[in-house]
mmCIF file of C-alpha atoms and ligand atoms in Angstrom:
data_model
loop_
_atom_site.group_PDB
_atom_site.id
_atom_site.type_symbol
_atom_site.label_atom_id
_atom_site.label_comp_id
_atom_site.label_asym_id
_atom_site.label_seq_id
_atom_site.Cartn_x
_atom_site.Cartn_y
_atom_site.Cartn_z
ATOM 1 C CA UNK S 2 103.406 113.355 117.888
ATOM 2 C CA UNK S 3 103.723 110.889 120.912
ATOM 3 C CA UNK S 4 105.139 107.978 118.923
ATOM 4 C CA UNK S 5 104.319 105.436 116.321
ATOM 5 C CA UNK S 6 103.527 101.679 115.869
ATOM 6 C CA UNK S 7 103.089 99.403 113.155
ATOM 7 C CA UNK S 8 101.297 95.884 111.901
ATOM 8 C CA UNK S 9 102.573 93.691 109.476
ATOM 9 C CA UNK S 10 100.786 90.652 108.518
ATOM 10 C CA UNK S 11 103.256 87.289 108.749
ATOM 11 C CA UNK S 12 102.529 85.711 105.266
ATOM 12 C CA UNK S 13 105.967 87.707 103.319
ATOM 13 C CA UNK S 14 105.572 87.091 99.623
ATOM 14 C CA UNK S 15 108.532 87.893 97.491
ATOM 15 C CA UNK S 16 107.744 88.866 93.757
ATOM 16 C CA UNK S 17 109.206 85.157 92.221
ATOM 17 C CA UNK S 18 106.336 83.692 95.145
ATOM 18 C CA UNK S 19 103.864 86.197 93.869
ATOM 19 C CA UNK S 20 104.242 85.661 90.281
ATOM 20 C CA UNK S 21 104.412 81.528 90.970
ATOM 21 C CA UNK S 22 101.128 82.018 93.493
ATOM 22 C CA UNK S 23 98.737 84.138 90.970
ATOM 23 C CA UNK S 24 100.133 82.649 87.552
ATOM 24 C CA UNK S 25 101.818 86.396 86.708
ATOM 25 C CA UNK S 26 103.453 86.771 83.744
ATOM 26 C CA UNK S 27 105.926 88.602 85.384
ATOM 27 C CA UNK S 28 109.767 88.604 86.908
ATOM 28 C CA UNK S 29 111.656 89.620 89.795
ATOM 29 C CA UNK S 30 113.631 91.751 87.939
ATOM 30 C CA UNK S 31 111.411 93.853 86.219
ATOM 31 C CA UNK S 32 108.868 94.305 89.296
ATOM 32 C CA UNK S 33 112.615 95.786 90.661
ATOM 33 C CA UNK S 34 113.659 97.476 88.370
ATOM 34 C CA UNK S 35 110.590 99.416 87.902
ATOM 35 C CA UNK S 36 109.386 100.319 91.597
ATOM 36 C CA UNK S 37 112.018 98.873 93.891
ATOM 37 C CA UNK S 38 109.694 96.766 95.519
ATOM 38 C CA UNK S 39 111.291 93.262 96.514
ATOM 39 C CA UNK S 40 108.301 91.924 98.536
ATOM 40 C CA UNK S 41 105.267 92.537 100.668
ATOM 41 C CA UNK S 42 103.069 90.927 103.408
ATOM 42 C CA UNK S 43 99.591 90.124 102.263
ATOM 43 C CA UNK S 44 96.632 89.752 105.222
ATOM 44 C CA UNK S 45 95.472 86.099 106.066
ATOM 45 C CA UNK S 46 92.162 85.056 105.805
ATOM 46 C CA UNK S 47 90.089 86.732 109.118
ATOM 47 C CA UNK S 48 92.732 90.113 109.097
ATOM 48 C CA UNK S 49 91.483 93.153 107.957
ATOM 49 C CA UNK S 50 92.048 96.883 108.327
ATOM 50 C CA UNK S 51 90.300 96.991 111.759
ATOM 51 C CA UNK S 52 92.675 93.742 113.267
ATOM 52 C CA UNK S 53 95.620 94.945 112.004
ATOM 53 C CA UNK S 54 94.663 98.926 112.995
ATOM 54 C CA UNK S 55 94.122 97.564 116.427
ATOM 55 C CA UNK S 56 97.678 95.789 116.752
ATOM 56 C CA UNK S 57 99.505 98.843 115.560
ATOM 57 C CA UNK S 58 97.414 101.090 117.667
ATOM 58 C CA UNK S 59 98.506 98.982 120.641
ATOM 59 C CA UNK S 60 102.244 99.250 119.977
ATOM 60 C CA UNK S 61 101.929 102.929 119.167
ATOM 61 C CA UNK S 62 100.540 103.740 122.940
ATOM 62 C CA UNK S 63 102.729 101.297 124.193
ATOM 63 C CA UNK S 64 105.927 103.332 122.618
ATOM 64 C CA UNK S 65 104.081 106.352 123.970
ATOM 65 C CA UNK S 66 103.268 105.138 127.069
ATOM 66 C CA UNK S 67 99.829 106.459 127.119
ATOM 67 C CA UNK S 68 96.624 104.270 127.864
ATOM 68 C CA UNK S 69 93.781 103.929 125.803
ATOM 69 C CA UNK S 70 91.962 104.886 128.097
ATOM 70 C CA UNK S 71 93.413 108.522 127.901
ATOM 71 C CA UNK S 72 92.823 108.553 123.785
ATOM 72 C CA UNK S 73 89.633 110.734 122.928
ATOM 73 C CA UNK S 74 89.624 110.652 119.001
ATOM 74 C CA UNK S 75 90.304 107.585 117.101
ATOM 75 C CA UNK S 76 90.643 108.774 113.080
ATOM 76 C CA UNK S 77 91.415 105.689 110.412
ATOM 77 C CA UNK S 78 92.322 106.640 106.935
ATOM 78 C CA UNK S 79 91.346 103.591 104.627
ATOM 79 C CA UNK S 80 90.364 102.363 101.319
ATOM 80 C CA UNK S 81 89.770 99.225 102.596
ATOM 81 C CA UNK S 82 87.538 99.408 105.567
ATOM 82 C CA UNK S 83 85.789 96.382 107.091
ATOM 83 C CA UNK S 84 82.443 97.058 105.820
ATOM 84 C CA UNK S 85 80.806 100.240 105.320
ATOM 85 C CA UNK S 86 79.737 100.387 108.556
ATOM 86 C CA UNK S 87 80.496 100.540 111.635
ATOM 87 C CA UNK S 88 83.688 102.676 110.682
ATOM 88 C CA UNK S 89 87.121 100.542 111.227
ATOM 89 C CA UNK S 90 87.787 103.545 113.492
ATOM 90 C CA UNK S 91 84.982 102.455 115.839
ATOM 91 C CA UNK S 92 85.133 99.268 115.830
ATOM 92 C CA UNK S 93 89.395 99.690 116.528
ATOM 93 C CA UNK S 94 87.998 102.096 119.203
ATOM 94 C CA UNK S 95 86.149 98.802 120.640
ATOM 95 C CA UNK S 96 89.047 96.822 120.366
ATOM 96 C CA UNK S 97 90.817 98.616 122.445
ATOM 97 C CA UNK S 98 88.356 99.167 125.198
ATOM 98 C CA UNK S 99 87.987 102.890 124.396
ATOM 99 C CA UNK S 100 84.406 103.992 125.679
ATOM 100 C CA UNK S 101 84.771 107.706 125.583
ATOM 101 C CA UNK S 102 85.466 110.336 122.691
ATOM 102 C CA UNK S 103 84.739 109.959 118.819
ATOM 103 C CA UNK S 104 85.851 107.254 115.807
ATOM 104 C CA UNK S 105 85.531 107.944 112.265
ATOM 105 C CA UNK S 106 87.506 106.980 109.129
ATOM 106 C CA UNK S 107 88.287 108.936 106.039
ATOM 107 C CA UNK S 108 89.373 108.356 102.790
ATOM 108 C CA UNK S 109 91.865 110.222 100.701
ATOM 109 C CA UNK S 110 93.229 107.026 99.053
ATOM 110 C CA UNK S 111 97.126 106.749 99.293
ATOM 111 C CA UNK S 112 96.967 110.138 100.549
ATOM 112 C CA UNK S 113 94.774 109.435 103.671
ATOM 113 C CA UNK S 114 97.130 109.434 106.365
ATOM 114 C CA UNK S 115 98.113 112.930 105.510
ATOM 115 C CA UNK S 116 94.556 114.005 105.011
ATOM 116 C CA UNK S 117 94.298 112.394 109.037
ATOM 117 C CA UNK S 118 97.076 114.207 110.204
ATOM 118 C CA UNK S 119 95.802 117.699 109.357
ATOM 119 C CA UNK S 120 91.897 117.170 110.371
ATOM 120 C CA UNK S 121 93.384 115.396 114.221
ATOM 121 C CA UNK S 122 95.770 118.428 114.196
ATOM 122 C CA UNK S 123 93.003 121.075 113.459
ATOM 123 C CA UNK S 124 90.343 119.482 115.979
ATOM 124 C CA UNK S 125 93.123 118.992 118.397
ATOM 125 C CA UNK S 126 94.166 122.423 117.877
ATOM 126 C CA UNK S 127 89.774 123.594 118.182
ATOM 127 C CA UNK S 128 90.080 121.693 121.087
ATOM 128 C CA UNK S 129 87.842 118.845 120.422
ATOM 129 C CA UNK S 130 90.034 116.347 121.356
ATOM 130 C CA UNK S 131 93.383 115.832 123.228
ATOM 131 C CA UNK S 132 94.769 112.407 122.645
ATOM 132 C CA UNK S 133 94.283 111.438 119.323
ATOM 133 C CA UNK S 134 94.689 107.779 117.729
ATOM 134 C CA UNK S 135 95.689 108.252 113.811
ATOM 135 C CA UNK S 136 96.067 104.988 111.793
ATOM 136 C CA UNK S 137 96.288 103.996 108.310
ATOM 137 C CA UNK S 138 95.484 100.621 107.888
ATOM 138 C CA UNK S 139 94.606 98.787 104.438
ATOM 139 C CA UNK S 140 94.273 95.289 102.750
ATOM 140 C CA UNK S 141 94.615 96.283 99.032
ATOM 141 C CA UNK S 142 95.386 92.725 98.553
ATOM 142 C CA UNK S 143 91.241 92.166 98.898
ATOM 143 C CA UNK S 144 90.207 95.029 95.876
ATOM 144 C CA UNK S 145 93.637 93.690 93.883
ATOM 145 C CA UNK S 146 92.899 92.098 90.011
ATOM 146 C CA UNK S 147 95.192 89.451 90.597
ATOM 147 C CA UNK S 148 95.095 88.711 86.694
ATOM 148 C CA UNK S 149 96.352 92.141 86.014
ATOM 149 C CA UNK S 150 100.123 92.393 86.334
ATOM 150 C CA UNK S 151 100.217 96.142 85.896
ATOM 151 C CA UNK S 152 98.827 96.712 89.326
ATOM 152 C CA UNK S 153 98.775 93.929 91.303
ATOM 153 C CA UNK S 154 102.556 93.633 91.739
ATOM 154 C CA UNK S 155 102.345 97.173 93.606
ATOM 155 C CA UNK S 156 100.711 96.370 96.585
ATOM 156 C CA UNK S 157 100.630 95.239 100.002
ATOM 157 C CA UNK S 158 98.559 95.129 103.311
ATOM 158 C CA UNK S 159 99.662 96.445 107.042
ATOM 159 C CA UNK S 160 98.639 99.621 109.401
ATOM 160 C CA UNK S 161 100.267 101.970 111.297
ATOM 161 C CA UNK S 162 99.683 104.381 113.965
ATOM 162 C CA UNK S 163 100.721 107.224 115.643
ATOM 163 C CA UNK S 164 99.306 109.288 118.962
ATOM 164 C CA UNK S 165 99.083 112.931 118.811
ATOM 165 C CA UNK S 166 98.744 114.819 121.953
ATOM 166 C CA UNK S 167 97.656 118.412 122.653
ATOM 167 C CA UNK S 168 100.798 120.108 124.503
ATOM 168 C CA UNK S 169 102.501 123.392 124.855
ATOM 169 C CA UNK S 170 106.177 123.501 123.035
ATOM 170 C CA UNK S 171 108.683 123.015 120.123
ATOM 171 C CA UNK S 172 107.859 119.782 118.961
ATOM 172 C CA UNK S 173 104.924 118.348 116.913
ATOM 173 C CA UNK S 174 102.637 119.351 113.842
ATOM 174 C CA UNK S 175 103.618 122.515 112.047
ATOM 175 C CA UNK S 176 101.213 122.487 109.448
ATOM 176 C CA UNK S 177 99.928 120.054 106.659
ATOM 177 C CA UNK S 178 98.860 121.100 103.123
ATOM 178 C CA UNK S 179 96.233 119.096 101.312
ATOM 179 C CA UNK S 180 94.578 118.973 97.822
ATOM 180 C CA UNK S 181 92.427 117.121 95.593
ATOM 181 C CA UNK S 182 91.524 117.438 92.206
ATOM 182 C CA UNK S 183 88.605 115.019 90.982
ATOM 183 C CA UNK S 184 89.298 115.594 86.981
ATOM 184 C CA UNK S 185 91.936 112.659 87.443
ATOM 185 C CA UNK S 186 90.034 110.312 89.563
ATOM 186 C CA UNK S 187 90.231 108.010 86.679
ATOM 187 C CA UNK S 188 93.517 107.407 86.251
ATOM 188 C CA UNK S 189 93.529 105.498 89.874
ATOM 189 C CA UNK S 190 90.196 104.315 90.869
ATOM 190 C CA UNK S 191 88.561 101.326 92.457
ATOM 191 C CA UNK S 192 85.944 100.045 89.285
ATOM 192 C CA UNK S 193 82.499 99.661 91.353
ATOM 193 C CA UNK S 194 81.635 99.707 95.156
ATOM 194 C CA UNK S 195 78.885 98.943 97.434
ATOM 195 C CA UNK S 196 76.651 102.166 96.595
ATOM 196 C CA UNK S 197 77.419 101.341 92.957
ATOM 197 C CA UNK S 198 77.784 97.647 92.125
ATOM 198 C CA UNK S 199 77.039 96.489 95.559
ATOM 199 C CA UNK S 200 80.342 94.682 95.932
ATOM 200 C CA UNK S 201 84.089 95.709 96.779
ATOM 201 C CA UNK S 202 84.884 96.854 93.306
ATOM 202 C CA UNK S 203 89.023 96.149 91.837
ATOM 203 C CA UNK S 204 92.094 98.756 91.743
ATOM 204 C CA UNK S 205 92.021 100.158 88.041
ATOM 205 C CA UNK S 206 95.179 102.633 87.347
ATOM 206 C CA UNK S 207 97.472 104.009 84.454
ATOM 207 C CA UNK S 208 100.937 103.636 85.789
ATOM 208 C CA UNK S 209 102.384 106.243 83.640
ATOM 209 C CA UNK S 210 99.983 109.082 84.545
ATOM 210 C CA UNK S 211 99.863 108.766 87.889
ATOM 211 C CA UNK S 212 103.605 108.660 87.692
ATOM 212 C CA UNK S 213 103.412 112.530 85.851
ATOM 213 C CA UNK S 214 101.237 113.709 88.261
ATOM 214 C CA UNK S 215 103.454 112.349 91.448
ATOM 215 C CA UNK S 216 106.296 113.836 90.617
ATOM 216 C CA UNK S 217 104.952 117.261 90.179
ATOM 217 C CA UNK S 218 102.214 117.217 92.872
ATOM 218 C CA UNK S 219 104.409 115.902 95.216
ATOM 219 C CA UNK S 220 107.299 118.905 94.589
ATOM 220 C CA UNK S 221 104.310 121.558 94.626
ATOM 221 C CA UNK S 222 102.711 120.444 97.951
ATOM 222 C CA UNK S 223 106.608 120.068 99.638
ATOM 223 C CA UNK S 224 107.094 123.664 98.439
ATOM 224 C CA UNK S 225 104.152 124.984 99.948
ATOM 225 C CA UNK S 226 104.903 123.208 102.985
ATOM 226 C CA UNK S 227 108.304 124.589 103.612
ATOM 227 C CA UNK S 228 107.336 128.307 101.995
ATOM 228 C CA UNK S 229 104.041 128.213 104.927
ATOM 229 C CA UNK S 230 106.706 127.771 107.852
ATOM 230 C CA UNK S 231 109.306 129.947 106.406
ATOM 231 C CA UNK S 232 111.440 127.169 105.895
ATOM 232 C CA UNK S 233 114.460 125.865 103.283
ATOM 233 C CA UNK S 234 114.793 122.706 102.052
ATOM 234 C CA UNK S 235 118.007 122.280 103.829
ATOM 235 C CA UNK S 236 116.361 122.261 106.907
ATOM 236 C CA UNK S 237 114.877 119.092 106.724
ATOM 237 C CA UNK S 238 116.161 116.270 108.758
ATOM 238 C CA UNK S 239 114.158 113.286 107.640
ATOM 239 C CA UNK S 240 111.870 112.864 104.325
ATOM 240 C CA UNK S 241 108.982 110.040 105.558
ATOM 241 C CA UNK S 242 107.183 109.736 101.871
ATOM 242 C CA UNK S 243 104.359 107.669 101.001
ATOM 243 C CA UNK S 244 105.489 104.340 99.812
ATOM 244 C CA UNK S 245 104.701 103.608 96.195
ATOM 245 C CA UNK S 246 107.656 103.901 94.169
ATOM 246 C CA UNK S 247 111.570 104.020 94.543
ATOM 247 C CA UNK S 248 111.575 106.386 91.706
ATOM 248 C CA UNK S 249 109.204 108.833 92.811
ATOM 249 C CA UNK S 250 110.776 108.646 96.631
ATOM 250 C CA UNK S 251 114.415 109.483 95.299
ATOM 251 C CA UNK S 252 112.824 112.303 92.671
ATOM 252 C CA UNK S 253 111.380 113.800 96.193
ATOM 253 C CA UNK S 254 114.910 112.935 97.733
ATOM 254 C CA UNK S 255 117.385 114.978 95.009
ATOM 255 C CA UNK S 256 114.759 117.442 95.106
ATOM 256 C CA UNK S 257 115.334 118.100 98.718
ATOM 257 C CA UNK S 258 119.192 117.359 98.753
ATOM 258 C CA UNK S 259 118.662 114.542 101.205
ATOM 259 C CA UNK S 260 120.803 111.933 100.942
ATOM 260 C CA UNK S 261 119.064 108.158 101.175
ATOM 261 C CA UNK S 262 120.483 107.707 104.715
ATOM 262 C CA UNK S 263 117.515 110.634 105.320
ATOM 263 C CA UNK S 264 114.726 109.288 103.418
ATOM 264 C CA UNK S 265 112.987 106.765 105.373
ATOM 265 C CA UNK S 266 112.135 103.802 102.692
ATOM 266 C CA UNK S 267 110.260 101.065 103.423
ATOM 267 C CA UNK S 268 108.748 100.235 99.732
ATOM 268 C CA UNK S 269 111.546 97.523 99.080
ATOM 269 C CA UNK S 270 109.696 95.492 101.695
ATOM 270 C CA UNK S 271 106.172 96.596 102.301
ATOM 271 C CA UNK S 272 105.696 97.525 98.564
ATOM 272 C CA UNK S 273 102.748 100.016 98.608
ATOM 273 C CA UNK S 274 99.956 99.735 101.742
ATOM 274 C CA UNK S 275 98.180 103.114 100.293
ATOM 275 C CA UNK S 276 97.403 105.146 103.940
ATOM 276 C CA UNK S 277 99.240 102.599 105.882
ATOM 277 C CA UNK S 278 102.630 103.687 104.326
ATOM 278 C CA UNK S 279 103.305 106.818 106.153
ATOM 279 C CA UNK S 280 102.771 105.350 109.651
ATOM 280 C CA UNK S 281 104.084 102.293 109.066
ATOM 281 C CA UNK S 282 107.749 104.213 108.064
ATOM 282 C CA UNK S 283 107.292 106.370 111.186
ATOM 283 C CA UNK S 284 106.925 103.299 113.344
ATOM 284 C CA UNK S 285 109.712 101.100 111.485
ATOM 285 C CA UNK S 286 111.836 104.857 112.143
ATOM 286 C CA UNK S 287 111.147 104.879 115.844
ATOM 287 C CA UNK S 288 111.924 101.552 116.815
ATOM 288 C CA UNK S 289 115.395 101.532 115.654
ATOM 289 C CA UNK S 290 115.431 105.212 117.199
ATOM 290 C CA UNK S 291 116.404 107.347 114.282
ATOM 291 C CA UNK S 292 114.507 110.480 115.111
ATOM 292 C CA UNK S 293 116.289 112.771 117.422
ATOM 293 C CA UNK S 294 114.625 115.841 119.028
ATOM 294 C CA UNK S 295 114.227 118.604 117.406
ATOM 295 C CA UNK S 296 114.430 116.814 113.851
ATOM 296 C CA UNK S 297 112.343 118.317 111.009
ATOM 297 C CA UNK S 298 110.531 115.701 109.357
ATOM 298 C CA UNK S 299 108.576 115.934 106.441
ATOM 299 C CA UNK S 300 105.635 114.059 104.815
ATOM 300 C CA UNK S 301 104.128 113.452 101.448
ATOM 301 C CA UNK S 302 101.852 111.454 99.786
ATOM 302 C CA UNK S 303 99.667 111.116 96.375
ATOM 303 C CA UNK S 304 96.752 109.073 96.071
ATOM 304 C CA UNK S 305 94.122 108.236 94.313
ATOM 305 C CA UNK S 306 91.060 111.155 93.675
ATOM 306 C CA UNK S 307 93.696 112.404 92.776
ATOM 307 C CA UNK S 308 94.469 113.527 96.495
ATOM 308 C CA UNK S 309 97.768 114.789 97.611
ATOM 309 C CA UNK S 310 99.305 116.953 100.476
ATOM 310 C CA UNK S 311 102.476 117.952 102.739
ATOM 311 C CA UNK S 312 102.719 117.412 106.478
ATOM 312 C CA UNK S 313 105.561 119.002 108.388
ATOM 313 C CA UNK S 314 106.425 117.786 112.094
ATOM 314 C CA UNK S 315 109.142 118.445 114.708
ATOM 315 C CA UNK S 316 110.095 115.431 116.287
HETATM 316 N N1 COA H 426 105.750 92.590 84.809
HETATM 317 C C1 COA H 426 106.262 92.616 83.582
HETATM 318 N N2 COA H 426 105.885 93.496 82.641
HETATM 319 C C2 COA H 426 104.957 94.396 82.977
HETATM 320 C C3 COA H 426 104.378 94.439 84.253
HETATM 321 C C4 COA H 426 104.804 93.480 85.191
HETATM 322 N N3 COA H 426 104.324 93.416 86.450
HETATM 323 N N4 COA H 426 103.491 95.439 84.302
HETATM 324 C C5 COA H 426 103.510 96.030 83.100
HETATM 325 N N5 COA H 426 104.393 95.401 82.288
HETATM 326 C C6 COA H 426 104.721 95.719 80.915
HETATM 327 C C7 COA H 426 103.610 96.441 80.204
HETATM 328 O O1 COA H 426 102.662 95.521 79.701
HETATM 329 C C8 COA H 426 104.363 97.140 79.102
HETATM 330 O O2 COA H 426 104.622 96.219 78.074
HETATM 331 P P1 COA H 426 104.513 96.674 76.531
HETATM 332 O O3 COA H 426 105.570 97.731 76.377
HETATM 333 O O4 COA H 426 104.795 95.420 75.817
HETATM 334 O O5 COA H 426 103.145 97.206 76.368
HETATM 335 C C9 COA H 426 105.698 97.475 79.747
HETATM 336 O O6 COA H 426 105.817 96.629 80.895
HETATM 337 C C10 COA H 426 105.799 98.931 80.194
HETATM 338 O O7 COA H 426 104.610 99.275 80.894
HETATM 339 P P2 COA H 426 104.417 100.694 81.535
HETATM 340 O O8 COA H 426 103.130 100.718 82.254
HETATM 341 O O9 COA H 426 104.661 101.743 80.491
HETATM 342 O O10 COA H 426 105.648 100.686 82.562
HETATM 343 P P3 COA H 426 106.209 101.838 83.429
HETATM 344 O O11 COA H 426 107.642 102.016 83.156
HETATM 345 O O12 COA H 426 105.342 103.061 83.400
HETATM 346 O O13 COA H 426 106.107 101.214 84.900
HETATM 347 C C11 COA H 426 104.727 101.440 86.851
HETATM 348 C C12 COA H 426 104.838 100.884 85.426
HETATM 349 C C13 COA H 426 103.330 101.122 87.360
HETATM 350 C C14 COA H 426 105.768 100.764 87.702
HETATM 351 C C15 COA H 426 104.967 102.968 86.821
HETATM 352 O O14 COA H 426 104.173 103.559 85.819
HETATM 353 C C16 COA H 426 104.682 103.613 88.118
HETATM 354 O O15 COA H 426 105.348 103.399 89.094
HETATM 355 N N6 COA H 426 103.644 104.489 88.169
HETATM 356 C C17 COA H 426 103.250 105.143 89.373
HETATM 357 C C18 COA H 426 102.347 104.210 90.080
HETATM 358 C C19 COA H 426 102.125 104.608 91.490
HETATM 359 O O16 COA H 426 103.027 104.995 92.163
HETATM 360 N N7 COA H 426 100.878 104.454 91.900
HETATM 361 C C20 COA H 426 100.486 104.633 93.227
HETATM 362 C C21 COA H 426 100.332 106.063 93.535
HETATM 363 S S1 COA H 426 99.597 106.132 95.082
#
């Protein structure tokens, strides 16, 4: 992994300006209390997955110093895409004057990123690409119930990016580890769709399950990620999680002995941007230059489907 960027959309809502803007019967406190999440950016009117992908795809191969030009696989993980077609992978791939290579998106839910990860390391590794774009980009805001306080409080909208690069040595993917199991999908589903309903469909999930199921999927897939690479938890530099809850990220944090100085958190301000999370805490990590090389950094994320996996990397 080259490097990372990140997109944030300017319009910062707190949770007092959220609850005032939708009419929420809700507070500050508890939204805090409960997830950690203090605010999050919401897209304006014209953004969407594909705008936002392209800004943090930009920054990403400007940190890496590699032209588009050079990138031969663009791979978007989203719930939210554009439209259902073109993918927001092509038309990202467009935006940035790429002309060469394949686009596609994918969707794993919260868990997409990690699901991108491991199919751009495997077809980089097959040799099907070398320079690989790999964004999560999302605007839950746009499939939120904005009545429903339960959910709507969770989430947020941004992308982030990161270029992967076929090369010889140390550093880079050592192996990801992902899973699905479809008897849950209705715990955290989006309620129609355009080859259902024919429109977007709205976020439908029960809080406390998914919550069960995080903290025991997440510990199973870290396990196996560690155990595939011969690894001990204490080896570990940096724990990047997926960005839903506070709870679940310092469960994942006592669990590896990490100390919060090593967990990268970013839910207090982005609150949770589903496949954009992972990237978007790589890219807020990189700019203030707090991987070293040779750091061991590990991945998780759970998602809707229910989908879940591991990714471990050396910086
Ligand atoms: N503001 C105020 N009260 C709220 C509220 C809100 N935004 N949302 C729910 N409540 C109320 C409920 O109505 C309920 O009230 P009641 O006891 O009178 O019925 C009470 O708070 C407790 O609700 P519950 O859903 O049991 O709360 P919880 O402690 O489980 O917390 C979550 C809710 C969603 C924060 C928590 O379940 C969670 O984090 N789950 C995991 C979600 C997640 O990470 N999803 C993404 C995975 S990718």
């Amino acid at each position: 992994m080259l490097s990372a960027g990140g997109y944030l959309p300017a319009d910062v809502v707190s949770n007092d300006e959220l609850a005032r803007r939708y009419g929420l019967d809700t507070s500050d406190a508890w939204i805090q209390e409960r997830t950690g999440i203090r605010q999050r950016h919401l897209a304006a009117p014209g953004e969407s997955a594909s705008s936002m992908g392209i800004k943090a795809a930009a920054q990403a191969l400007e940190r890496a110093g590699v032209d588009a030009s050079e990138v031969d696989a663009v791979i978007v993980a989203t719930a939210t895409p554009d439209s259902s077609f073109p993918a927001t992978a092509v038309r990202i791939q467009a935006g940035l004057g790429i002309t060469r290579g394949f686009a596609f998106d994918l969707l794993a839910a919260c868990t997409g990123f990690i699901y991108a990860l491991s199919v751009a390391d495997a077809m980089i590794r097959t040799g099907q690409c070398r320079t690989a774009l790999v964004i999560g980009a999302e605007t839950y805001s746009r499939i939120l119930d904005w009545t429903d306080r339960t959910t709507c409080v969770l989430f947020g909208d941004g992308a982030g990016a990161v270029v992967l690069r076929a090369e010889e040595g140390e550093s880079g993917i050592l192996s990801s580890h992902i899973h699905a199991d479809g008897r849950h999908g209705g715990i955290l589903h989006v309620e129609g769709g355009p080859g259902s309903t024919g429109g977007t469909g709205l976020l439908r999930m029960a809080g406390r399950e998914v919550f069960k199921h995080a903290v025991t999927k997440l510990a199973s897939a870290v396990d196996e990620a560690l155990a595939a690479n011969s690894l001990a938890r204490e080896d570990v530099t940096w724990l990047v999680p997926h960005q839903a809850n506070i709870r679940i990220i310092d469960a994942m944090g006592r669990k590896l002995h990490l100390p919060r100085e090593r967990v990268v958190v970013t839910v207090d301000r982005h609150a949770n941007t589903s496949a954009a999370s992972i990237p978007l805490a790589l890219a807020e990590a990189v700019g203030e230059g707090r991987f070293k090389p040779g750091d061991l950094l590990l991945l998780e994320a759970i998602g809707g489907g229910l989908t879940w996996g591991a990714t471990l990397l050396r910086w």
